[in-house]
Each structure stands twice: as C-alpha cells, then as structure tokens.
C-alpha cells in the first residue's frame, strides 16, 4: 500500500525523500533513459502507478541535486501504456541567493 501522505510531504519538502520511498522507487525502476539534453526519464514495471512514481522520481532528483536546471520529467510504464509527467525545479539559483553567494 502506498503512503500518499508521505509522498505529499516529499513534494512539499522539496526533495526530502525517506529511505523506504527511495527503495520502493528503485524496486519499480526498470530503466533510466536520457533525452538529448541529458534529462532523465524513467521506465517502471507494468502494474505500478505512474502518477505515484512521478512524485517519487521528482523527489529522488531533488534529493540528489545533480541537475542544475528546471525541466519537465516523465515516468512511463514498461509497456508504454501509461505515462505521467512531473516538473523538476533544481533550486540551485535560489540556494545561491539564500547562502549569500549571489548578490
């Protein structure tokens, strides 16, 4: 059973991903593919909820903070029957402002 409250909290906390959600994401992940711009999108096992995995994917990316620009990400089922999108916000520029690095 999916803990939707936890996933909503992840979204509000900009990437505060707990270990159980990270493990669930990894278990359902079949493959990570990349666009020509180097932006990841995810293929998950059939039967899993692509909407829930889109929230998890966004949280994983926001936790890792490896990508410095905003983009629209995608999660798709292995068969290609369903897909969901998420908006990734890097936060890098805002972190620089908050830390006084940018004037």
Coordinates of C-alpha atoms in Angstrom, one line a residue:
X1 CA 0.0 0.0 0.0
X2 CA 1.3 3.5 -0.9
X3 CA 1.6 6.1 1.8
X4 CA 0.1 9.1 -0.1
X5 CA 0.6 11.4 2.9
X6 CA 4.4 10.7 2.8
X7 CA 4.5 11.4 -0.9
X8 CA 2.7 14.7 -0.5
X9 CA 5.2 15.6 2.3
X10 CA 8.0 14.8 0.0
X11 CA 6.7 17.2 -2.6
X12 CA 6.2 20.0 0.0
X13 CA 9.7 19.5 1.4
X14 CA 11.4 19.8 -2.0
X15 CA 13.2 16.5 -2.1
X16 CA 13.1 15.3 1.5
X17 CA 13.0 11.6 0.5
X18 CA 12.9 8.9 3.1
X19 CA 14.7 5.6 2.7
X20 CA 11.6 3.5 2.3
X21 CA 10.3 5.6 -0.6
X22 CA 13.7 5.6 -2.3
X23 CA 13.9 1.8 -2.0
X24 CA 10.3 1.5 -3.5
X25 CA 11.3 3.7 -6.4
X26 CA 14.4 1.6 -7.1
X27 CA 12.4 -1.6 -6.9
X28 CA 9.9 -0.5 -9.5
X29 CA 12.5 1.1 -11.8
X30 CA 13.3 -0.9 -15.0
X31 CA 15.5 1.7 -16.7
X32 CA 16.6 5.3 -16.7
X33 CA 16.8 6.9 -20.2
X34 CA 18.0 10.3 -21.1
X35 CA 16.8 13.0 -23.5
X36 CA 19.3 14.6 -25.9
X37 CA 19.6 17.4 -23.3
X38 CA 20.7 14.9 -20.7
X39 CA 17.5 15.0 -18.7
X40 CA 16.4 11.6 -17.2
X41 CA 13.1 9.9 -17.7
X42 CA 12.1 6.7 -16.1
X43 CA 10.6 3.4 -17.2
X44 CA 8.8 1.5 -14.4
X45 CA 7.4 -2.0 -14.2
X46 CA 3.9 -2.6 -15.6
X47 CA 1.2 -2.6 -13.0
X48 CA 2.7 0.3 -10.9
X49 CA 1.1 3.7 -10.7
X50 CA 2.9 6.1 -13.0
X51 CA 1.5 9.1 -11.1
X52 CA 2.9 7.9 -7.8
X53 CA 6.3 7.1 -9.4
X54 CA 6.4 10.6 -11.0
X55 CA 6.2 12.1 -7.5
X56 CA 8.9 9.6 -6.3
X57 CA 11.1 10.4 -9.3
X58 CA 10.8 14.2 -8.6
X59 CA 11.8 13.6 -5.0
X60 CA 14.8 11.4 -6.0
X61 CA 16.1 14.1 -8.3
X62 CA 15.5 16.9 -5.8
X63 CA 17.3 14.9 -3.2
X64 CA 20.3 14.2 -5.4
X65 CA 20.5 17.8 -6.8
X66 CA 22.7 16.7 -9.7
X67 CA 20.8 18.7 -12.3
X68 CA 21.2 22.5 -12.3
X69 CA 18.2 23.4 -14.5
X70 CA 14.5 23.0 -14.4
X71 CA 12.8 20.6 -16.8
X72 CA 9.6 18.5 -17.3
X73 CA 10.3 14.9 -16.5
X74 CA 8.5 11.7 -17.4
X75 CA 7.7 8.3 -16.0
X76 CA 6.4 5.7 -18.4
X77 CA 5.2 2.1 -17.9
X78 CA 7.4 -0.7 -19.4
X79 CA 4.7 -1.5 -22.0
X80 CA 4.3 2.2 -22.9
X81 CA 0.6 2.1 -22.0
X82 CA 0.7 4.9 -19.4
X83 CA 2.9 7.8 -18.6
X84 CA 2.9 10.7 -16.1
X85 CA 4.9 14.0 -16.1
X86 CA 6.5 16.0 -13.3
X87 CA 8.1 19.4 -13.1
X88 CA 11.6 19.3 -11.7
X89 CA 12.8 22.5 -10.1
X90 CA 16.6 22.5 -9.4
X91 CA 16.6 25.2 -6.8
X92 CA 20.2 25.9 -7.5
X93 CA 19.8 29.6 -8.2
X94 CA 17.7 30.1 -5.1
X95 CA 20.2 28.2 -2.9
X96 CA 22.9 30.6 -4.1
X97 CA 20.7 33.6 -3.1
X98 CA 19.9 32.1 0.3
X99 CA 23.6 31.4 1.0
X100 CA 24.6 35.0 0.1
X101 CA 26.7 33.7 -2.8
X102 CA 24.9 35.7 -5.4
X103 CA 24.2 39.4 -5.0

